[in-house]
Amino acid sequence: MGYRSLQECVRDLERHRHLVRIDAEIDPNLEAAEIQRRVYAAGGPAVLFANVKDCRFPMVSNLFGTIERTRFLFRDSLEAVRHLVELKIDPAELARRPLRYLDLPRTLWSMWIRRTRTGPVLQNETTIDQLPQLKCWPDDGGAFITLPQVYTEHPDRPGFKNSNLGMYRVQLSGNQYVPNREIGLHYQIHRSIGVHHAAAIQRGEKLKVNIFVGGPPAMTLSAVMPLPEGLSELLFAAALGRRPVRMITSRDPQLGSRLPIYADADFCIAGTIDPSRTKLEGPFGDHLGYYSLQHEFPVLEVERVYHRNNAIWPFTVVGRPPQEDTSFGEIIHEITGPIIPTVIAGVKAVHAVDAAGVHPLLLAIGSERYVPYATTRSPQELLTTANAILGQGQLSLAKYLFIIAGEDAPQLQIHDLAAYFRHVLERVDWRNDLHFQTRTTIDTLDYSGSGFNQGSKVVIAAAGPPRRRLGTELPADLLLPPGFRSPRIAMPGVLAVESSETSVSIPEADAAAFASLATSFPLIVVVDDSDFAARSLNNWLWVTFTRSNPAADIHGIGEFTHQKHWGCTGSLVIDARIKPHH
């Protein structure tokens, strides 16, 4: 819906019984986050914390807590935005089905940026220590903003056209930050703010930054949209919010960094990043389900902190999925999913798996059309497609990319994870279908690799008819080698076992004990707790793909290297235990 403010959104949710108000005092230090986790897990409503301890600003959480409520927030615009995506894919659809696109003029009319000299966000000023000091996990390094909208412009080409609105972690207190004067800005690799920062460093000047908090929910969603560089998040927010985005562009020196300020935000922190300065940021519990440690990150030198009358501070909790941000992924897929095949030839669908921490695991459905006359099928076009996928922005952070040929199972849905893995494991040939990239970049928050931002990738491509029937019961005569114990079936064809061995590379002398498993259990995952890993599909996904680095932790029964290609003749073994360096 085209909300004018977060206050209007809150009133609308409360009127439709999508929000509850808590008047009892709530502590932003751990307590608010724990309430949010429990409400989200129960599929509950949005929550307005009207009485925040040691803070005069109310807080609201769980706005996007269910996909149904997320759709409700944008109920007047979601279909129109989808229509825009459809026309980008095929403009001729407008001529073929003009009645379907009757909402197009209204949407296009709203897609602009309205310059203004003032706005509600400038009604008051405050300081960083007066903002809600939200802390989500006991070992967090300090208070931080969980739903920031970080606005920057390219120093070489300033203006809205080359701006970026992104969601990056902002630490408000703790560590060595000077209170009220410095805050931490943590952004990961492959983020557009990095391009702006690099340009500022090259120019030898400070990078101007405005951090918006609150405002209509369209801006929050736009900040997490994976839009291509050069495509304005502000225009997308205008389409989704059904009204132009108002930006204050006055050059009054009293406006701090003098970057445009989002007029309808609840808060704005204006400041600059000195290219020559960094400080330790963190640790923080993060979306992979672990703490990200302290690292040197840019320091934002705070110039002004603004807020509107009756400002509300929106927040969420970052932690092991699923959490509230799961809804972001779902709605993003609904809006942009159809456009993926137009960007990468041969791709039918791509899915970053939320339960595995998003970036560690990527599933894809492609095509295998290179030799349609062949009597036997093997991945060929799939490998070309996989390379293209790993060259696309944030998709390039994937550690594990599974890709299958859509022609082998036309009805398979990529979000049916159990069916997808069953399809792969029935067909994969471990002698040929593993393709590694070593010493490359992975997610900044992923500590399974060899260093900060460093790790490896593997493409697992499967095509052709099934080659095995997957096991669903443990063999009665199963005898594991010394050091392996507690086998559990995690899913058809997947065995989870525990081990206390330093290495799980299977010596040839012990390989015979696993030989009988190769036919029915092509994948063995070595874990710390096999009962936990096998208890649910989400547990298995989280353990397997967040705790392993492909090049270091993939082993195999009967493994070999031929012309620098690695494979194995028996079951694949993934060491998904927590390692000392994690």
Coordinates of C-alpha atoms in Angstrom, one line a residue:
M1 CA 0.0 0.0 0.0
G2 CA 1.2 3.5 -0.7
Y3 CA 2.0 4.5 2.9
R4 CA 3.2 8.0 3.5
S5 CA 5.0 7.1 6.7
L6 CA 5.9 4.3 9.0
Q7 CA 3.3 5.7 11.5
E8 CA 0.6 5.3 8.8
C9 CA 1.8 1.7 8.2
V10 CA 1.6 0.8 11.9
R11 CA -1.9 2.2 12.2
D12 CA -3.0 0.2 9.2
L13 CA -1.5 -3.0 10.5
E14 CA -3.1 -2.5 13.9
R15 CA -6.5 -1.7 12.4
H16 CA -6.4 -5.0 10.4
R17 CA -5.1 -7.0 13.5
H18 CA -1.7 -7.6 12.0
L19 CA 0.0 -5.7 14.9
V20 CA -0.1 -5.8 18.7
R21 CA 1.1 -3.1 21.1
I22 CA 3.1 -3.8 24.2
D23 CA 2.9 -1.0 26.8
A24 CA 5.1 -2.7 29.4
E25 CA 8.7 -1.5 29.6
I26 CA 10.9 -3.6 27.3
D27 CA 14.7 -3.6 27.5
P28 CA 16.4 -3.2 24.0
N29 CA 19.4 -5.1 25.5
L30 CA 18.5 -8.7 24.5
E31 CA 14.9 -8.7 25.8
A32 CA 13.3 -7.1 22.7
A33 CA 15.2 -9.4 20.4
E34 CA 14.2 -12.5 22.3
I35 CA 10.5 -11.5 22.2
Q36 CA 10.9 -10.9 18.4
R37 CA 12.4 -14.4 17.9
R38 CA 9.6 -16.1 19.8
V39 CA 6.8 -14.1 18.1
Y40 CA 8.4 -14.8 14.7
A41 CA 8.7 -18.5 15.4
A42 CA 5.0 -18.6 16.4
G43 CA 4.0 -16.9 13.1
G44 CA 2.8 -14.0 15.2
P45 CA 1.9 -10.4 14.4
A46 CA 4.1 -7.3 14.1
V47 CA 4.9 -5.9 17.6
L48 CA 5.0 -2.2 18.7
F49 CA 7.2 -1.8 21.8
A50 CA 5.7 1.5 23.1
N51 CA 7.8 1.8 26.2
V52 CA 11.5 1.2 25.6
K53 CA 13.8 1.2 28.6
D54 CA 16.1 4.3 28.7
C55 CA 14.8 5.5 25.4
R56 CA 12.0 7.8 24.3
F57 CA 11.5 6.3 20.9
P58 CA 9.1 3.3 20.4
M59 CA 10.3 0.3 18.4
V60 CA 8.5 -2.0 16.0
S61 CA 9.5 -5.5 14.9
N62 CA 8.2 -8.3 12.7
L63 CA 6.7 -6.0 10.1
F64 CA 7.7 -8.5 7.5
G65 CA 7.4 -11.5 9.8
T66 CA 5.2 -13.6 7.4
I67 CA 5.1 -13.6 3.6
E68 CA 1.3 -13.0 3.9
R69 CA 1.9 -9.8 5.9
T70 CA 4.6 -8.7 3.5
R71 CA 2.2 -9.1 0.6
F72 CA -0.4 -7.2 2.6
L73 CA 2.0 -4.3 3.0
F74 CA 2.3 -3.9 -0.7
R75 CA -1.2 -5.2 -1.6
D76 CA -1.9 -2.2 -3.9
S77 CA 1.3 -2.3 -5.9
L78 CA 2.8 -5.8 -5.9
E79 CA 0.9 -7.0 -9.0
A80 CA 1.7 -3.8 -10.9
V81 CA 5.4 -4.2 -10.1
R82 CA 5.3 -7.8 -11.4
H83 CA 3.7 -6.4 -14.6
L84 CA 6.7 -4.0 -15.0
V85 CA 9.0 -7.0 -14.7
E86 CA 7.0 -8.9 -17.3
L87 CA 7.2 -6.1 -19.7
K88 CA 11.0 -5.8 -19.2
I89 CA 11.2 -9.5 -20.1
D90 CA 8.9 -9.1 -23.2
P91 CA 7.7 -5.6 -24.1
A92 CA 5.5 -7.1 -26.8
E93 CA 3.2 -8.4 -24.1
L94 CA 1.7 -4.9 -23.8
A95 CA 0.4 -5.2 -27.4
R96 CA -0.8 -8.7 -27.0
R97 CA -2.6 -8.3 -23.6
P98 CA -3.2 -4.5 -23.1
L99 CA -6.0 -5.1 -20.6
R100 CA -3.5 -6.9 -18.3
Y101 CA -1.4 -3.8 -18.0
L102 CA -4.0 -1.1 -17.3
D103 CA -2.2 -0.4 -14.0
L104 CA 1.0 0.5 -15.9
P105 CA 0.3 4.3 -16.3
R106 CA -0.4 4.7 -12.5
T107 CA 2.9 2.9 -11.7
L108 CA 5.0 4.8 -14.2
W109 CA 3.5 8.1 -12.9
S110 CA 4.8 7.3 -9.4
M111 CA 8.3 6.3 -10.5
W112 CA 10.2 9.5 -10.0
I113 CA 12.1 11.3 -7.3
R114 CA 10.6 14.5 -6.0
R115 CA 13.2 17.1 -4.9
T116 CA 12.2 19.1 -1.8
R117 CA 13.8 21.6 0.5
T118 CA 12.5 20.1 3.7
G119 CA 10.6 17.2 5.2
P120 CA 9.4 15.5 8.4
V121 CA 12.8 13.9 9.1
L122 CA 14.4 17.3 9.8
Q123 CA 11.9 18.3 12.5
N124 CA 14.3 17.3 15.3
E125 CA 17.9 16.5 16.1
T126 CA 19.3 14.1 18.6
T127 CA 22.5 12.1 19.4
I128 CA 23.5 8.5 18.8
D129 CA 23.2 7.5 22.4
Q130 CA 19.5 8.6 22.5
L131 CA 18.6 6.1 19.8
P132 CA 17.4 2.6 20.8
Q133 CA 20.4 0.6 21.8
L134 CA 19.3 -2.7 20.4
K135 CA 21.5 -5.7 21.2
C136 CA 20.3 -9.2 19.9
W137 CA 22.8 -11.7 21.2
P138 CA 24.9 -11.9 24.4
D139 CA 28.3 -11.6 22.7
D140 CA 27.4 -8.8 20.3
G141 CA 30.0 -6.1 20.3
G142 CA 27.5 -3.3 21.0
A143 CA 24.2 -1.9 19.9
F144 CA 23.5 -1.9 16.1
I145 CA 20.9 -1.0 13.5
T146 CA 19.3 -4.1 11.9
L147 CA 17.2 -2.4 9.2
P148 CA 19.3 0.6 8.0
Q149 CA 19.0 2.1 4.5
V150 CA 22.5 3.3 3.7
Y151 CA 22.5 5.9 0.9
T152 CA 25.7 6.9 -1.0
E153 CA 26.4 8.5 -4.4
H154 CA 29.3 7.8 -6.8
P155 CA 32.0 10.5 -6.1
D156 CA 32.9 10.7 -9.8
R157 CA 29.2 10.9 -10.9
P158 CA 27.1 12.3 -8.1
G159 CA 23.3 12.3 -8.4
F160 CA 20.4 9.9 -8.0
K161 CA 21.3 8.0 -11.2
N162 CA 24.5 6.7 -9.7
S163 CA 23.3 6.3 -6.1
N164 CA 23.1 3.2 -4.0
L165 CA 20.6 2.3 -1.2
G166 CA 21.8 -0.8 0.6
M167 CA 21.3 -2.5 3.9
Y168 CA 24.6 -2.9 5.8
R169 CA 25.3 -3.5 9.4
V170 CA 25.8 -0.2 11.4
Q171 CA 27.3 -0.5 14.9
L172 CA 26.2 2.3 17.2
S173 CA 28.3 1.7 20.3
G174 CA 31.0 -0.5 21.8
N175 CA 34.6 -1.2 20.9
Q176 CA 36.7 1.9 20.4
Y177 CA 34.1 4.1 18.7
V178 CA 34.0 7.6 20.2
P179 CA 30.5 7.9 21.7
N180 CA 28.1 10.1 19.6
R181 CA 30.9 10.9 17.1
E182 CA 31.8 7.5 15.4
I183 CA 29.8 4.5 14.4
G184 CA 30.9 1.4 12.5
L185 CA 29.8 0.6 8.9
H186 CA 30.2 -3.1 7.9
Y187 CA 29.5 -3.9 4.3
Q188 CA 30.3 -7.2 2.5
I189 CA 32.1 -7.7 -0.8
H190 CA 30.1 -7.4 -4.0
R191 CA 28.1 -4.5 -2.6
S192 CA 27.7 -1.3 -4.6
I193 CA 28.7 0.9 -1.7
G194 CA 32.2 -0.6 -2.2
V195 CA 32.4 0.9 -5.7
H196 CA 31.6 4.3 -4.2
H197 CA 34.1 3.8 -1.4
A198 CA 36.8 2.8 -3.8
A199 CA 36.2 5.9 -5.9
A200 CA 36.5 8.1 -2.8
I201 CA 39.8 6.5 -1.9
Q202 CA 41.1 7.1 -5.4
R203 CA 40.1 10.7 -5.2
G204 CA 41.6 11.0 -1.7
E205 CA 38.4 12.4 -0.2
K206 CA 35.8 11.4 2.3
L207 CA 32.7 9.5 1.2
K208 CA 29.4 11.1 2.2
V209 CA 26.9 8.7 3.7
N210 CA 23.3 9.1 4.9
I211 CA 21.8 6.3 7.0
F212 CA 18.0 6.3 7.0
V213 CA 15.9 4.3 9.5
G214 CA 12.2 3.8 9.1
G215 CA 9.9 5.5 6.7
P216 CA 7.4 3.6 4.5
P217 CA 8.3 -0.1 4.2
A218 CA 8.9 0.2 0.4
M219 CA 12.2 1.9 1.1
T220 CA 13.3 -0.9 3.5
L221 CA 12.5 -3.6 0.9
S222 CA 14.3 -1.6 -1.8
A223 CA 17.4 -1.5 0.3
V224 CA 17.7 -5.3 0.2
M225 CA 16.7 -5.7 -3.5
P226 CA 19.6 -7.2 -5.5
L227 CA 19.2 -4.6 -8.3
P228 CA 22.0 -4.2 -10.9
E229 CA 24.4 -1.4 -10.5
G230 CA 23.0 1.7 -12.1
L231 CA 19.4 0.8 -11.5
S232 CA 18.0 3.1 -8.8
E233 CA 16.6 1.6 -5.7
L234 CA 14.8 4.9 -5.2
L235 CA 12.8 4.4 -8.3
F236 CA 12.0 0.8 -7.4
A237 CA 10.8 2.1 -4.0
A238 CA 8.6 4.7 -5.7
A239 CA 6.9 1.9 -7.8
L240 CA 6.5 -0.3 -4.8
G241 CA 5.2 2.5 -2.6
R242 CA 2.9 4.0 -5.3
R243 CA 4.2 7.5 -4.8
P244 CA 7.4 9.5 -5.7
V245 CA 10.2 9.2 -3.2
R246 CA 10.8 12.7 -1.6
M247 CA 14.5 13.6 -1.3
I248 CA 15.7 16.8 0.4
T249 CA 18.3 18.3 -1.8
S250 CA 18.9 21.7 -0.2
R251 CA 22.5 22.8 -0.2
D252 CA 22.1 24.4 3.2
P253 CA 25.4 23.7 5.0
Q254 CA 23.4 23.0 8.1
L255 CA 22.4 19.7 6.6
G256 CA 25.7 18.0 7.5
S257 CA 27.0 15.8 4.7
R258 CA 24.7 17.6 2.2
L259 CA 23.8 14.3 0.5
P260 CA 20.1 14.1 -0.4
I261 CA 18.1 13.0 2.7
Y262 CA 15.0 10.9 2.5
A263 CA 12.3 13.3 3.6
D264 CA 9.9 10.7 5.0
A265 CA 12.4 8.6 7.0
D266 CA 11.9 8.4 10.8
F267 CA 15.6 8.9 11.4
C268 CA 18.7 10.0 9.4
I269 CA 22.3 9.8 10.5
A270 CA 24.4 12.0 8.3
G271 CA 28.2 11.7 8.1
T272 CA 31.3 10.8 6.2
I273 CA 33.8 7.9 5.9
D274 CA 37.4 8.9 6.0
P275 CA 39.2 6.6 3.4
S276 CA 42.3 6.4 5.6
R277 CA 40.5 5.2 8.8
T278 CA 39.1 1.8 10.0
K279 CA 38.4 0.4 13.4
L280 CA 37.5 -3.0 14.7
E281 CA 33.8 -3.8 14.2
G282 CA 31.8 -6.7 15.8
P283 CA 31.5 -9.4 16.9
F284 CA 27.8 -9.9 16.0
G285 CA 25.5 -12.9 15.7
D286 CA 24.8 -13.2 12.0
H287 CA 22.5 -14.7 9.4
L288 CA 24.6 -17.8 9.0
G289 CA 23.8 -18.7 12.6
Y290 CA 27.2 -17.9 14.1
Y291 CA 29.0 -14.9 15.4
S292 CA 31.0 -12.9 12.8
L293 CA 34.2 -11.9 14.5
Q294 CA 35.9 -8.5 14.9
H295 CA 37.5 -7.1 11.8
E296 CA 38.6 -3.7 10.5
F297 CA 35.8 -1.9 8.8
P298 CA 35.1 1.7 7.8
V299 CA 34.3 4.3 10.5
L300 CA 31.4 6.7 9.9
E301 CA 32.2 10.2 11.4
V302 CA 28.8 11.4 12.6
E303 CA 27.8 15.0 11.7
R304 CA 24.1 15.1 12.4
V305 CA 21.3 12.8 13.7
Y306 CA 17.8 13.8 12.7
H307 CA 14.4 12.4 13.5
R308 CA 10.8 13.3 12.8
N309 CA 8.0 13.9 15.3
N310 CA 6.6 10.7 16.8
A311 CA 9.5 8.7 15.2
I312 CA 9.4 4.9 15.4
W313 CA 12.5 2.7 15.3
P314 CA 12.0 -0.5 13.2
F315 CA 14.2 -3.5 13.9
T316 CA 14.6 -7.2 13.3
V317 CA 16.8 -10.0 14.6
V318 CA 19.6 -11.4 12.6
G319 CA 20.4 -15.1 13.3
R320 CA 20.2 -18.6 12.0
P321 CA 17.4 -18.8 9.4
P322 CA 14.5 -18.8 9.2
Q323 CA 14.1 -15.2 10.6
E324 CA 12.1 -12.2 9.6
D325 CA 14.4 -11.5 6.7
T326 CA 13.3 -14.9 5.1
S327 CA 10.3 -13.0 3.9
F328 CA 12.6 -10.6 2.1
G329 CA 14.0 -13.5 0.1
E330 CA 10.5 -14.8 -0.7
I331 CA 9.1 -11.6 -1.9
I332 CA 12.2 -10.8 -3.9
H333 CA 11.9 -14.1 -5.7
E334 CA 8.2 -13.4 -6.4
I335 CA 9.0 -10.1 -8.0
T336 CA 12.3 -10.8 -9.8
G337 CA 12.3 -14.6 -10.3
P338 CA 10.8 -14.4 -13.8
I339 CA 13.5 -12.1 -15.1
I340 CA 16.4 -14.4 -14.3
P341 CA 16.1 -16.5 -17.6
T342 CA 16.4 -13.2 -19.6
V343 CA 19.7 -12.4 -17.9
I344 CA 21.4 -15.8 -18.2
A345 CA 20.6 -17.9 -21.2
G346 CA 19.6 -21.4 -20.4
V347 CA 18.6 -20.7 -16.8
K348 CA 15.1 -21.7 -15.8
A349 CA 15.2 -21.0 -12.1
V350 CA 17.7 -20.1 -9.3
H351 CA 17.2 -20.4 -5.6
A352 CA 19.6 -19.2 -2.8
V353 CA 18.6 -21.5 0.1
D354 CA 17.7 -19.5 3.1
A355 CA 18.0 -22.5 5.6
A356 CA 21.7 -22.8 4.6
G357 CA 22.5 -19.2 5.2
V358 CA 21.6 -18.0 1.7
H359 CA 25.0 -17.5 0.1
P360 CA 26.6 -20.9 1.0
L361 CA 24.1 -22.9 -1.1
L362 CA 22.6 -22.1 -4.5
L363 CA 20.3 -24.4 -6.5
A364 CA 19.6 -23.9 -10.2
I365 CA 17.6 -25.5 -13.0
G366 CA 19.1 -25.1 -16.5
S367 CA 18.9 -26.7 -19.9
E368 CA 21.0 -29.3 -21.6
R369 CA 20.6 -28.7 -25.3
Y370 CA 24.2 -28.8 -26.7
V371 CA 23.8 -32.3 -28.3
P372 CA 20.1 -33.1 -28.3
Y373 CA 20.7 -36.1 -30.6
A374 CA 23.1 -37.8 -28.1
T375 CA 22.0 -41.2 -26.8
T376 CA 23.6 -40.6 -23.5
R377 CA 23.4 -37.3 -21.5
S378 CA 26.1 -35.6 -19.4
P379 CA 26.4 -32.0 -18.2
Q380 CA 27.7 -29.7 -20.9
E381 CA 25.5 -26.6 -21.4
L382 CA 24.9 -26.8 -17.6
L383 CA 28.6 -26.1 -17.0
T384 CA 28.5 -23.0 -19.2
T385 CA 25.4 -21.9 -17.4
A386 CA 27.0 -22.5 -14.0
N387 CA 29.9 -20.2 -14.9
A388 CA 27.5 -17.5 -16.0
I389 CA 25.6 -17.8 -12.7
L390 CA 28.8 -17.5 -10.6
G391 CA 29.6 -14.3 -12.5
Q392 CA 26.4 -12.5 -11.4
G393 CA 26.9 -10.1 -8.5
Q394 CA 25.9 -11.7 -5.2
L395 CA 25.3 -15.1 -6.8
S396 CA 29.1 -15.2 -7.2
L397 CA 29.3 -15.7 -3.4
A398 CA 27.8 -19.2 -3.5
K399 CA 30.1 -22.0 -2.3
Y400 CA 28.0 -24.9 -3.5
L401 CA 26.1 -24.6 -6.8
F402 CA 23.9 -27.5 -7.7
I403 CA 22.5 -27.4 -11.2
I404 CA 20.3 -29.9 -13.0
A405 CA 18.7 -30.1 -16.5
G406 CA 15.1 -29.1 -16.5
E407 CA 14.4 -31.5 -19.4
D408 CA 15.0 -34.4 -17.0
A409 CA 12.1 -33.4 -14.7
P410 CA 9.9 -30.7 -16.2
Q411 CA 7.6 -30.6 -13.2
L412 CA 10.3 -30.2 -10.5
Q413 CA 9.9 -27.0 -8.5
I414 CA 13.2 -25.5 -7.3
H415 CA 11.8 -24.6 -3.9
D416 CA 10.9 -28.2 -3.2
L417 CA 14.3 -28.9 -1.6
A418 CA 13.7 -32.5 -0.7
A419 CA 12.6 -33.4 -4.3
Y420 CA 15.5 -31.3 -5.8
F421 CA 18.2 -33.2 -3.8
R422 CA 16.6 -36.5 -4.5
H423 CA 16.7 -35.7 -8.2
V424 CA 20.4 -34.8 -7.9
L425 CA 21.5 -37.8 -5.9
E426 CA 19.7 -40.2 -8.1
R427 CA 21.7 -38.9 -11.1
V428 CA 25.0 -37.5 -10.1
D429 CA 28.2 -39.2 -11.2
W430 CA 30.9 -38.3 -8.7
R431 CA 33.6 -39.3 -11.2
N432 CA 32.7 -36.5 -13.6
D433 CA 30.2 -34.1 -12.1
L434 CA 32.2 -32.1 -9.5
H435 CA 34.0 -28.9 -10.7
F436 CA 36.0 -26.9 -8.2
Q437 CA 37.1 -23.2 -8.0
T438 CA 39.8 -22.8 -5.4
R439 CA 41.3 -19.8 -3.7
T440 CA 38.4 -17.5 -4.6
T441 CA 35.9 -15.2 -2.8
I442 CA 33.1 -16.3 -0.6
D443 CA 30.7 -14.4 1.7
T444 CA 32.3 -12.0 4.2
L445 CA 30.4 -13.6 7.0
D446 CA 31.3 -17.2 6.2
Y447 CA 34.2 -18.5 8.3
S448 CA 34.4 -21.9 6.8
G449 CA 37.1 -20.9 4.3
S450 CA 40.8 -20.3 4.4
G451 CA 40.6 -16.6 5.5
F452 CA 38.5 -13.5 5.5
N453 CA 36.5 -13.4 2.3
Q454 CA 38.5 -16.4 1.1
G455 CA 37.4 -19.9 0.3
S456 CA 36.4 -22.2 -2.6
K457 CA 33.4 -23.2 -4.7
V458 CA 32.2 -26.4 -6.2
V459 CA 29.7 -26.8 -9.1
I460 CA 27.7 -30.1 -8.9
A461 CA 26.0 -30.6 -12.3
A462 CA 23.7 -33.6 -12.9
A463 CA 21.9 -34.6 -16.1
G464 CA 20.4 -37.8 -17.6
P465 CA 18.3 -40.6 -16.2
P466 CA 18.5 -42.0 -12.7
R467 CA 21.5 -44.2 -12.1
R468 CA 20.7 -45.4 -8.5
R469 CA 17.9 -46.0 -6.1
L470 CA 18.4 -44.0 -2.9
G471 CA 18.5 -45.8 0.5
T472 CA 15.9 -45.0 3.2
E473 CA 17.0 -47.6 5.8
L474 CA 20.4 -48.4 7.3
P475 CA 21.9 -51.6 5.9
A476 CA 21.6 -54.4 8.5
D477 CA 25.3 -55.3 8.0
L478 CA 26.6 -51.8 8.1
L479 CA 30.0 -51.7 9.8
L480 CA 31.7 -48.3 10.0
P481 CA 35.5 -48.0 10.1
P482 CA 37.2 -47.1 13.3
G483 CA 36.5 -43.5 14.4
F484 CA 33.1 -43.3 12.8
R485 CA 29.9 -43.8 14.7
S486 CA 26.2 -43.0 15.2
P487 CA 24.9 -43.2 11.6
R488 CA 21.6 -41.5 10.9
I489 CA 19.7 -41.1 7.7
A490 CA 19.3 -37.4 7.0
M491 CA 17.2 -37.8 3.9
P492 CA 17.0 -40.5 1.1
G493 CA 20.5 -41.2 0.0
V494 CA 22.2 -39.1 2.7
L495 CA 24.0 -40.6 5.7
A496 CA 25.1 -38.4 8.7
V497 CA 27.8 -39.9 10.8
E498 CA 29.9 -38.6 13.7
S499 CA 33.7 -38.8 13.9
S500 CA 36.4 -37.8 16.3
E501 CA 39.1 -38.3 13.7
T502 CA 41.2 -35.2 12.8
S503 CA 40.8 -36.0 9.1
V504 CA 37.9 -37.8 7.4
S505 CA 39.8 -38.5 4.2
I506 CA 39.1 -42.3 3.9
P507 CA 42.2 -44.4 3.7
E508 CA 42.1 -47.1 1.0
A509 CA 42.3 -49.8 3.7
D510 CA 39.1 -48.5 5.3
A511 CA 37.2 -47.7 2.1
A512 CA 35.9 -51.3 1.8
A513 CA 33.7 -50.7 4.9
F514 CA 31.9 -47.9 3.0
A515 CA 31.8 -49.7 -0.3
S516 CA 28.4 -51.2 0.2
L517 CA 27.0 -47.7 0.8
A518 CA 27.9 -46.3 -2.6
T519 CA 24.8 -47.5 -4.4
S520 CA 22.2 -46.4 -1.9
F521 CA 23.9 -43.6 0.0
P522 CA 25.9 -41.6 -2.5
L523 CA 26.5 -38.8 0.1
I524 CA 28.0 -39.1 3.5
V525 CA 28.2 -36.1 5.8
V526 CA 30.5 -36.2 8.8
V527 CA 29.0 -34.0 11.6
D528 CA 29.4 -33.2 15.3
D529 CA 25.9 -34.4 16.2
S530 CA 24.3 -36.8 13.7
D531 CA 21.0 -36.9 15.6
F532 CA 20.7 -33.1 15.3
A533 CA 21.8 -33.0 11.7
A534 CA 19.3 -35.7 10.7
R535 CA 16.4 -34.3 12.8
S536 CA 15.1 -32.0 10.0
L537 CA 15.9 -30.9 6.5
N538 CA 16.7 -27.4 7.7
N539 CA 19.2 -28.8 10.3
W540 CA 20.9 -30.9 7.6
L541 CA 21.2 -27.9 5.2
W542 CA 22.5 -25.6 7.9
V543 CA 25.1 -28.0 9.2
T544 CA 26.3 -29.3 5.9
F545 CA 26.7 -26.1 3.9
T546 CA 27.7 -23.5 6.5
R547 CA 30.4 -25.6 8.1
S548 CA 32.3 -26.9 5.1
N549 CA 34.7 -25.4 2.5
P550 CA 34.4 -27.4 -0.7
A551 CA 38.1 -27.7 -1.6
A552 CA 39.2 -28.5 1.9
D553 CA 36.2 -30.5 3.2
I554 CA 35.0 -32.7 0.3
H555 CA 36.5 -36.2 0.3
G556 CA 35.4 -39.4 -1.4
I557 CA 35.6 -43.2 -1.3
G558 CA 38.0 -44.2 -4.0
E559 CA 39.0 -40.6 -4.7
F560 CA 41.3 -39.8 -7.6
T561 CA 42.8 -36.9 -9.6
H562 CA 43.1 -37.2 -13.4
Q563 CA 44.4 -34.3 -15.4
K564 CA 43.7 -32.0 -12.5
H565 CA 40.1 -33.2 -12.3
W566 CA 39.1 -34.6 -8.9
G567 CA 36.4 -37.3 -8.5
C568 CA 35.6 -40.5 -6.6
T569 CA 34.2 -43.9 -7.5
G570 CA 32.2 -44.4 -4.3
S571 CA 30.3 -42.1 -2.0
L572 CA 31.1 -38.5 -1.6
V573 CA 32.1 -37.4 1.9
I574 CA 31.7 -33.9 3.2
D575 CA 33.3 -32.9 6.5
A576 CA 30.7 -30.6 8.0
R577 CA 32.1 -30.5 11.6
I578 CA 33.0 -27.3 13.3
K579 CA 36.7 -26.8 12.8
P580 CA 39.1 -25.1 15.2
H581 CA 39.5 -22.0 12.9
H582 CA 35.7 -21.5 12.8

